[in-house]
Tab-separated table of C-alpha atoms in Angstrom:
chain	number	residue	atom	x	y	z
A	16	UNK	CA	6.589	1.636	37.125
A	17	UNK	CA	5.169	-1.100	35.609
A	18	UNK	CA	4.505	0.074	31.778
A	19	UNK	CA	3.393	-2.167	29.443
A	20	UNK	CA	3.961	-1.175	25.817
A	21	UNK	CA	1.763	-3.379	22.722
A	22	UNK	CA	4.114	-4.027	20.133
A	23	UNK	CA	2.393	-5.068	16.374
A	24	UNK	CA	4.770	-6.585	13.854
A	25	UNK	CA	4.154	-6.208	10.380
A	26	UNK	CA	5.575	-8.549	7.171
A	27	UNK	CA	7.681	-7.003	5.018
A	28	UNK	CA	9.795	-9.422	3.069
A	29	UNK	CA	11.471	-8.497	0.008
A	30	UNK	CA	8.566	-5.751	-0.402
A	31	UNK	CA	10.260	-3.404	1.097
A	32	UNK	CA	12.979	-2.974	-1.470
A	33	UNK	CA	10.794	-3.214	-4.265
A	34	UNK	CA	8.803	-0.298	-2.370
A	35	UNK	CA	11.965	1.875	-2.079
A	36	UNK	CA	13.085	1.071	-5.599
A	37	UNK	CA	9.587	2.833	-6.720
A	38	UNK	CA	9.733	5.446	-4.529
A	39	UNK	CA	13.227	6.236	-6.152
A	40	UNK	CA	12.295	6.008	-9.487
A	41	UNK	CA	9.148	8.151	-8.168
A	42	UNK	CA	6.437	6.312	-10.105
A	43	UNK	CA	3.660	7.091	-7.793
A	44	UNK	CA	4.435	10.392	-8.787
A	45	UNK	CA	4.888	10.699	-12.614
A	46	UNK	CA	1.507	8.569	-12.408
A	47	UNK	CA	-0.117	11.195	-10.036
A	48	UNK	CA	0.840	13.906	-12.638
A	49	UNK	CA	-0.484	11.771	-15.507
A	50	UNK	CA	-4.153	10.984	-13.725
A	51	UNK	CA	-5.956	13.793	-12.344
A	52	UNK	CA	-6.627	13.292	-8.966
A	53	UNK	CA	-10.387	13.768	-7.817
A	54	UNK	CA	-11.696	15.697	-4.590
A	55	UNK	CA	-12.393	13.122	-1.859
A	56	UNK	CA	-9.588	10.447	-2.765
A	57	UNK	CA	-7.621	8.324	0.040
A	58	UNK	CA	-5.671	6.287	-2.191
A	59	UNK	CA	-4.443	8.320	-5.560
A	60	UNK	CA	-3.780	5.746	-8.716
A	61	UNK	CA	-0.053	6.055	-8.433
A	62	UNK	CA	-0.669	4.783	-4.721
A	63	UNK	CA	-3.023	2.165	-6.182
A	64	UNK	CA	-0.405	1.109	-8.735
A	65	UNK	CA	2.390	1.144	-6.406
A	66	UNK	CA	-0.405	-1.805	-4.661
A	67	UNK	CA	-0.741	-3.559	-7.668
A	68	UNK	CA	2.939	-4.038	-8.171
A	69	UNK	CA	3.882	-5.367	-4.556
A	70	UNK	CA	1.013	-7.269	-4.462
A	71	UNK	CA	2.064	-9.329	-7.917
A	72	UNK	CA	5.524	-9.343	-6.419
A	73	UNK	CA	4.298	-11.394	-3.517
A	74	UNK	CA	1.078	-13.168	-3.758
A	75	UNK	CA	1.407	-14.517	-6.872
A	76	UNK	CA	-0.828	-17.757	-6.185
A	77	UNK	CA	-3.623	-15.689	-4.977
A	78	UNK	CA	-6.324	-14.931	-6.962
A	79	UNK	CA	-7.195	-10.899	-7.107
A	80	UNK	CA	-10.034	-10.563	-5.576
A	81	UNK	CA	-8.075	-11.710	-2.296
A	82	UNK	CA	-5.805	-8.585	-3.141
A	83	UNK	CA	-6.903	-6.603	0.747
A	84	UNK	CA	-6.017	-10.242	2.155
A	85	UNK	CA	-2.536	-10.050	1.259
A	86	UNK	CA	-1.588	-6.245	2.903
A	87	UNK	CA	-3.510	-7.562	5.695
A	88	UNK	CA	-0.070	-8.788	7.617
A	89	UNK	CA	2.206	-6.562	5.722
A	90	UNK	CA	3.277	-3.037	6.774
A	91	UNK	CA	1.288	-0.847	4.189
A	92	UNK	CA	2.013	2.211	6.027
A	93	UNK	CA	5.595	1.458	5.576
A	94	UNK	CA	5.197	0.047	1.847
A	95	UNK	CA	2.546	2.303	0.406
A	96	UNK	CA	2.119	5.529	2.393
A	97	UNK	CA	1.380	7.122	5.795
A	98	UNK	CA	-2.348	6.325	6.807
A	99	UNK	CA	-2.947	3.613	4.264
A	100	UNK	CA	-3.823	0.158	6.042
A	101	UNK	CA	-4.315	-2.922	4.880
A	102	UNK	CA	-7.905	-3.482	5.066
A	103	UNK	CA	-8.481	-2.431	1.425
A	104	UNK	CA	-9.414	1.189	1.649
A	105	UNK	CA	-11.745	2.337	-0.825
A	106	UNK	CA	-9.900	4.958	-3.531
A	107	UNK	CA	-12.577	7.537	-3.205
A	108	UNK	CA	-14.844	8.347	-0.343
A	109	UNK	CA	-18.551	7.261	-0.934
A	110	UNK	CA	-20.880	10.175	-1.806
């Protein structure tokens, strides 16, 4: 039994508690209320926020349009929510 099991590791730094201090306060949520979300989204504002906020946390040399560069090693699952990567998802799906 010889099983071999691919193991990815992902960046989180001090992201992570940043990322659990928003989830606590629940700001993705009172922004979700606030912002109607539209049929077709992947990423809702408060998600896109939540982004915004990590990202200026730890990338703060980077210019913004390298903003899907810096997720790119980090665990956005983890950070963000489930089934957001960091490739820099689109907010809405194209029509």
């Amino acid at each position: 039994m010889n099983q071999s099991t691919e193991i990815e590791v992902k960046n989180l730094d001090h992201l992570g508690l940043v990322a659990g201090i928003i989830d606590e306060i629940g700001i993705v949520e009172i922004i979700n209320e606030q912002v109607s979300i539209e049929r077709g989204e992947i990423v809702t504002a408060g998600q896109v926020v939540k982004a915004i906020i990590l990202n200026g946390l730890g990338f703060v040399s980077g210019s913004l349009y390298l903003f899907p560069q810096f997720f790119e090693d980090k665990a956005s699952e983890h950070l963000l929510a489930e089934g957001i990567e960091g490739r820099g998802h689109r907010t809405q799906t194209p029509e």
